[in-house]
Amino acid sequence: MLGLTRSVSAPNFSVRTVESSRSTNRLEADSSVWSSQLQEEEASVSSLGLSFIRRKQPSRFVFRTYVCVLLGIEVSLGSLQWLGSTYRWRPDLNPANRSLSVLLLLLSWINLTLAFIGFRRLQFTFPLNWIIFGCIFESLTLLVVCLHILELDLTWPFVLVGIGVMVVYTLLGLWVPSFLTANLWIIILASFVVFVVSAIALYFHLQMSYYVPASLCLVFFGPWAMFNSQKLFLPHMRTGYLPHQYLEASAKMYINYAFTVSGIIFAHRLAVNTLDSHG
């Protein structure tokens, strides 16, 4: 009996263990509820963020409409500036001054293009990206004008050829065979077209002043325009759209057009002065 009796002051360890287990169970339940609430809050925040991003991103149709409208404005203004400068404004520039002007314009255009395309932070600050976009457009336009201001050969045929190359190859870029990749299809189509045009030129004894610019457009400027078209219109070539990227897409397509016009003028002049003159 003495062994079974317990004094009043002796601690009851069994009761404390039961109470401690109950408290730990309550803490675990509270922590699980807290973690579930945190997960719900994180999910709601992420869903809000995704909905905000989706709301911020324009649709593909709106994005392409922006690109086409900006490209049309650039091509129209650029062509009018080129033609107006060569026909109306005829400054007396010597070759040294013109070379310096070309170098300065080229450096400014390269710096602006790198700032616009390379540094993404500038594209998210409005209206700074529009200012840089306008500076790129104007500097490239002035560069083309300065390259041809003395020869006065920036005429309507070259502008129309440049527009034709851009339009035709943009439409060709809308379709890619299912069994080929986009880049491989560009190479195959360019090789086939070059072979056909070369055969026709040899058969009809086409002048080099026409054959050389045509070959340059078929080999370089046409596939470049086709690549830009695929990046713009094919869904698997472009996964997402951001509000600032229609400026970049239209700038790339206009750069292709400006280089096409300049390239065919230089190729035509080179063929006339060196190849056809000795033929």
CSV table of C-alpha atoms in Angstrom, one decimal:
chain,number,residue,atom,x,y,z
A,1,MET,CA,0.0,0.0,0.0
A,2,LEU,CA,2.8,2.3,0.8
A,3,GLY,CA,4.3,1.7,-2.7
A,4,LEU,CA,1.1,2.7,-4.3
A,5,THR,CA,0.5,5.9,-2.4
A,6,ARG,CA,1.6,9.2,-3.8
A,7,SER,CA,2.2,12.4,-2.0
A,8,VAL,CA,0.3,15.5,-2.9
A,9,SER,CA,3.4,17.5,-3.8
A,10,ALA,CA,4.7,14.9,-6.2
A,11,PRO,CA,4.3,15.9,-9.9
A,12,ASN,CA,1.9,14.1,-12.2
A,13,PHE,CA,4.0,13.4,-15.3
A,14,SER,CA,1.2,11.6,-17.1
A,15,VAL,CA,-1.0,14.6,-17.0
A,16,ARG,CA,1.7,16.9,-18.3
A,17,THR,CA,2.6,14.6,-21.1
A,18,VAL,CA,-1.0,14.5,-22.2
A,19,GLU,CA,-1.2,18.3,-22.0
A,20,SER,CA,2.1,18.7,-23.9
A,21,SER,CA,0.9,16.3,-26.6
A,22,ARG,CA,-2.4,18.3,-26.9
A,23,SER,CA,-0.4,21.6,-27.2
A,24,THR,CA,1.9,20.1,-29.9
A,25,ASN,CA,-1.1,18.9,-31.8
A,26,ARG,CA,-2.7,22.4,-31.6
A,27,LEU,CA,0.6,23.9,-32.8
A,28,GLU,CA,0.8,21.5,-35.7
A,29,ALA,CA,-2.8,22.2,-36.6
A,30,ASP,CA,-2.2,25.9,-36.4
A,31,SER,CA,0.9,25.7,-38.6
A,32,SER,CA,-0.9,23.6,-41.2
A,33,VAL,CA,-3.7,26.1,-41.3
A,34,TRP,CA,-1.2,29.0,-41.6
A,35,SER,CA,0.8,27.2,-44.3
A,36,SER,CA,-2.4,26.5,-46.3
A,37,GLN,CA,-3.4,30.2,-45.9
A,38,LEU,CA,0.0,31.2,-47.2
A,39,GLN,CA,-0.2,28.9,-50.1
A,40,GLU,CA,-3.7,30.3,-51.0
A,41,GLU,CA,-2.4,33.8,-50.7
A,42,GLU,CA,0.6,33.0,-52.9
A,43,ALA,CA,-1.6,31.3,-55.5
A,44,SER,CA,-4.0,34.3,-55.5
A,45,VAL,CA,-1.0,36.7,-55.9
A,46,SER,CA,0.5,34.6,-58.7
A,47,SER,CA,-2.9,34.4,-60.5
A,48,LEU,CA,-3.3,38.2,-60.1
A,49,GLY,CA,0.2,38.6,-61.6
A,50,LEU,CA,-0.5,36.3,-64.5
A,51,SER,CA,-3.8,38.0,-65.2
A,52,PHE,CA,-2.1,41.4,-65.1
A,53,ILE,CA,0.6,40.2,-67.5
A,54,ARG,CA,-2.0,38.7,-69.8
A,55,ARG,CA,-4.0,41.9,-69.6
A,56,LYS,CA,-0.9,43.8,-70.4
A,57,GLN,CA,0.1,41.7,-73.4
A,58,PRO,CA,-1.8,42.6,-76.5
A,59,SER,CA,-3.3,39.9,-78.8
A,60,ARG,CA,-1.5,38.6,-81.8
A,61,PHE,CA,-3.8,40.4,-84.2
A,62,VAL,CA,-3.4,43.7,-82.5
A,63,PHE,CA,0.4,43.2,-82.2
A,64,ARG,CA,0.7,42.5,-86.0
A,65,THR,CA,-1.6,45.4,-86.8
A,66,TYR,CA,0.7,47.7,-84.9
A,67,VAL,CA,3.7,46.4,-86.7
A,68,CYS,CA,2.2,46.7,-90.1
A,69,VAL,CA,0.9,50.2,-89.5
A,70,LEU,CA,4.3,51.4,-88.2
A,71,LEU,CA,6.1,49.7,-91.1
A,72,GLY,CA,3.8,51.4,-93.6
A,73,ILE,CA,4.4,54.8,-92.0
A,74,GLU,CA,8.2,54.2,-91.9
A,75,VAL,CA,8.3,53.1,-95.6
A,76,SER,CA,6.2,55.9,-96.8
A,77,LEU,CA,8.0,58.7,-94.9
A,78,GLY,CA,11.4,57.1,-95.6
A,79,SER,CA,10.7,56.8,-99.4
A,80,LEU,CA,9.4,60.4,-99.6
A,81,GLN,CA,12.4,61.7,-97.7
A,82,TRP,CA,14.8,59.9,-99.9
A,83,LEU,CA,13.1,61.0,-103.2
A,84,GLY,CA,12.6,64.5,-102.0
A,85,SER,CA,16.2,64.9,-100.9
A,86,THR,CA,17.6,63.6,-104.2
A,87,TYR,CA,15.2,65.6,-106.4
A,88,ARG,CA,14.8,68.8,-104.4
A,89,TRP,CA,17.6,69.3,-101.9
A,90,ARG,CA,21.0,69.1,-103.7
A,91,PRO,CA,23.7,70.4,-101.4
A,92,ASP,CA,27.3,70.7,-102.7
A,93,LEU,CA,29.1,68.1,-100.6
A,94,ASN,CA,32.6,67.0,-101.5
A,95,PRO,CA,33.6,63.4,-100.9
A,96,ALA,CA,35.5,64.1,-97.7
A,97,ASN,CA,32.5,65.9,-96.1
A,98,ARG,CA,30.1,63.2,-97.2
A,99,SER,CA,32.3,60.4,-95.9
A,100,LEU,CA,32.5,62.1,-92.5
A,101,SER,CA,28.7,62.6,-92.5
A,102,VAL,CA,28.2,59.0,-93.4
A,103,LEU,CA,30.5,57.8,-90.6
A,104,LEU,CA,28.8,60.0,-88.0
A,105,LEU,CA,25.4,58.9,-89.1
A,106,LEU,CA,26.4,55.3,-89.2
A,107,LEU,CA,27.9,55.4,-85.7
A,108,SER,CA,24.8,57.2,-84.3
A,109,TRP,CA,22.5,54.6,-85.9
A,110,ILE,CA,24.5,51.7,-84.5
A,111,ASN,CA,24.6,53.2,-81.0
A,112,LEU,CA,20.8,53.9,-81.1
A,113,THR,CA,20.1,50.4,-82.4
A,114,LEU,CA,22.2,48.8,-79.7
A,115,ALA,CA,20.5,50.9,-77.1
A,116,PHE,CA,17.0,50.0,-78.4
A,117,ILE,CA,17.5,46.3,-79.0
A,118,GLY,CA,20.2,45.4,-76.6
A,119,PHE,CA,19.4,47.2,-73.4
A,120,ARG,CA,15.9,46.0,-72.4
A,121,ARG,CA,15.5,48.6,-69.6
A,122,LEU,CA,15.1,51.4,-72.2
A,123,GLN,CA,12.2,49.6,-73.8
A,124,PHE,CA,10.1,49.6,-70.7
A,125,THR,CA,10.3,53.4,-70.1
A,126,PHE,CA,7.7,55.2,-72.1
A,127,PRO,CA,8.0,57.5,-74.1
A,128,LEU,CA,11.8,57.0,-74.2
A,129,ASN,CA,11.5,54.0,-76.4
A,130,TRP,CA,9.5,56.0,-78.9
A,131,ILE,CA,12.2,58.7,-78.9
A,132,ILE,CA,14.9,56.2,-79.6
A,133,PHE,CA,12.7,54.5,-82.2
A,134,GLY,CA,12.3,57.8,-84.0
A,135,CYS,CA,16.0,58.6,-83.8
A,136,ILE,CA,16.8,55.2,-85.4
A,137,PHE,CA,14.3,55.8,-88.2
A,138,GLU,CA,15.6,59.3,-89.0
A,139,SER,CA,19.3,58.4,-88.7
A,140,LEU,CA,18.9,55.5,-91.1
A,141,THR,CA,16.9,57.6,-93.5
A,142,LEU,CA,19.5,60.3,-93.5
A,143,LEU,CA,22.2,57.7,-93.9
A,144,VAL,CA,20.7,56.4,-97.1
A,145,VAL,CA,20.2,60.0,-98.3
A,146,CYS,CA,23.8,60.9,-97.6
A,147,LEU,CA,25.1,57.8,-99.4
A,148,HIS,CA,23.3,58.7,-102.6
A,149,ILE,CA,23.1,62.5,-102.5
A,150,LEU,CA,25.8,63.1,-105.0
A,151,GLU,CA,24.9,60.4,-107.5
A,152,LEU,CA,21.2,61.4,-107.5
A,153,ASP,CA,20.3,57.9,-108.4
A,154,LEU,CA,17.7,57.2,-105.6
A,155,THR,CA,14.8,57.0,-108.1
A,156,TRP,CA,11.4,55.4,-108.0
A,157,PRO,CA,12.4,52.1,-109.6
A,158,PHE,CA,14.8,51.3,-106.7
A,159,VAL,CA,12.2,52.2,-104.2
A,160,LEU,CA,9.5,50.1,-105.9
A,161,VAL,CA,11.8,47.2,-106.1
A,162,GLY,CA,12.6,47.4,-102.4
A,163,ILE,CA,8.9,47.6,-101.5
A,164,GLY,CA,8.2,44.6,-103.9
A,165,VAL,CA,10.9,42.5,-102.3
A,166,MET,CA,9.7,43.2,-98.8
A,167,VAL,CA,6.0,42.5,-99.7
A,168,VAL,CA,6.6,39.3,-101.7
A,169,TYR,CA,9.0,37.7,-99.2
A,170,THR,CA,6.8,38.8,-96.3
A,171,LEU,CA,3.9,36.8,-97.9
A,172,LEU,CA,6.3,33.9,-98.6
A,173,GLY,CA,7.2,33.8,-94.9
A,174,LEU,CA,3.6,33.1,-93.9
A,175,TRP,CA,3.8,29.5,-95.0
A,176,VAL,CA,6.3,26.8,-94.1
A,177,PRO,CA,5.9,23.1,-95.0
A,178,SER,CA,5.1,20.9,-92.1
A,179,PHE,CA,8.0,18.5,-92.7
A,180,LEU,CA,10.6,21.3,-92.8
A,181,THR,CA,11.9,23.9,-90.3
A,182,ALA,CA,11.5,27.6,-91.1
A,183,ASN,CA,15.2,28.3,-91.6
A,184,LEU,CA,15.7,25.2,-93.8
A,185,TRP,CA,12.7,26.2,-95.9
A,186,ILE,CA,14.2,29.7,-96.4
A,187,ILE,CA,17.5,28.1,-97.7
A,188,ILE,CA,15.7,25.7,-100.0
A,189,LEU,CA,13.5,28.3,-101.5
A,190,ALA,CA,16.3,30.8,-102.0
A,191,SER,CA,18.5,28.2,-103.7
A,192,PHE,CA,15.7,27.1,-106.0
A,193,VAL,CA,14.8,30.7,-107.0
A,194,VAL,CA,18.5,31.6,-107.6
A,195,PHE,CA,18.9,28.6,-109.8
A,196,VAL,CA,15.8,29.5,-111.9
A,197,VAL,CA,16.7,33.2,-112.2
A,198,SER,CA,20.3,32.3,-113.2
A,199,ALA,CA,19.1,29.9,-115.9
A,200,ILE,CA,16.7,32.5,-117.3
A,201,ALA,CA,19.4,35.2,-117.2
A,202,LEU,CA,21.9,33.0,-119.1
A,203,TYR,CA,19.3,32.0,-121.7
A,204,PHE,CA,18.2,35.5,-122.5
A,205,HIS,CA,21.6,37.1,-122.0
A,206,LEU,CA,20.4,39.4,-119.2
A,207,GLN,CA,22.5,42.5,-118.5
A,208,MET,CA,24.7,42.4,-115.4
A,209,SER,CA,23.2,45.7,-114.2
A,210,TYR,CA,19.9,43.8,-113.7
A,211,TYR,CA,21.2,40.3,-112.8
A,212,VAL,CA,23.6,41.4,-110.0
A,213,PRO,CA,20.9,43.4,-108.0
A,214,ALA,CA,18.4,40.6,-108.6
A,215,SER,CA,20.9,38.0,-107.3
A,216,LEU,CA,21.6,40.1,-104.2
A,217,CYS,CA,17.9,40.4,-103.4
A,218,LEU,CA,17.4,36.7,-103.9
A,219,VAL,CA,20.3,35.6,-101.8
A,220,PHE,CA,20.4,38.1,-99.0
A,221,PHE,CA,17.6,40.7,-98.7
A,222,GLY,CA,14.7,38.4,-99.7
A,223,PRO,CA,15.5,35.7,-97.1
A,224,TRP,CA,16.1,38.4,-94.5
A,225,ALA,CA,12.6,39.7,-95.1
A,226,MET,CA,11.2,36.2,-95.0
A,227,PHE,CA,12.9,35.5,-91.7
A,228,ASN,CA,11.4,38.7,-90.2
A,229,SER,CA,8.0,37.7,-91.5
A,230,GLN,CA,8.3,34.2,-89.9
A,231,LYS,CA,9.4,35.8,-86.6
A,232,LEU,CA,6.3,38.0,-86.7
A,233,PHE,CA,3.5,35.7,-88.0
A,234,LEU,CA,4.4,32.1,-87.1
A,235,PRO,CA,3.3,31.2,-83.6
A,236,HIS,CA,6.1,28.7,-82.9
A,237,MET,CA,8.7,31.2,-83.9
A,238,ARG,CA,7.5,33.7,-81.3
A,239,THR,CA,6.1,32.5,-78.0
A,240,GLY,CA,4.9,35.8,-76.4
A,241,TYR,CA,4.2,39.4,-77.2
A,242,LEU,CA,5.1,42.4,-75.1
A,243,PRO,CA,3.8,46.0,-75.6
A,244,HIS,CA,7.2,47.4,-76.6
A,245,GLN,CA,8.2,44.7,-79.0
A,246,TYR,CA,6.1,45.9,-82.0
A,247,LEU,CA,8.5,48.8,-82.2
A,248,GLU,CA,11.4,46.4,-82.4
A,249,ALA,CA,9.7,44.2,-85.0
A,250,SER,CA,8.7,47.1,-87.3
A,251,ALA,CA,12.2,48.6,-86.9
A,252,LYS,CA,13.8,45.3,-88.0
A,253,MET,CA,11.5,45.1,-91.1
A,254,TYR,CA,12.2,48.8,-92.0
A,255,ILE,CA,16.0,48.2,-91.6
A,256,ASN,CA,15.6,45.3,-94.1
A,257,TYR,CA,13.8,47.6,-96.5
A,258,ALA,CA,16.4,50.4,-96.2
A,259,PHE,CA,19.3,48.0,-96.8
A,260,THR,CA,17.5,46.5,-99.7
A,261,VAL,CA,17.1,49.8,-101.5
A,262,SER,CA,20.7,50.8,-100.7
A,263,GLY,CA,22.0,47.4,-101.7
A,264,ILE,CA,20.4,47.3,-105.1
A,265,ILE,CA,21.6,50.8,-105.9
A,266,PHE,CA,25.2,49.9,-105.1
A,267,ALA,CA,24.9,46.6,-106.9
A,268,HIS,CA,23.4,48.3,-110.0
A,269,ARG,CA,26.1,51.0,-110.0
A,270,LEU,CA,28.9,48.4,-109.5
A,271,ALA,CA,27.5,46.3,-112.4
A,272,VAL,CA,27.2,49.3,-114.7
A,273,ASN,CA,30.6,50.8,-114.0
A,274,THR,CA,32.7,47.5,-113.9
A,275,LEU,CA,30.8,44.7,-115.6
A,276,ASP,CA,28.6,46.1,-118.3
A,277,SER,CA,31.2,48.7,-119.4
A,278,HIS,CA,33.7,45.9,-120.2
A,279,GLY,CA,31.2,43.6,-121.7
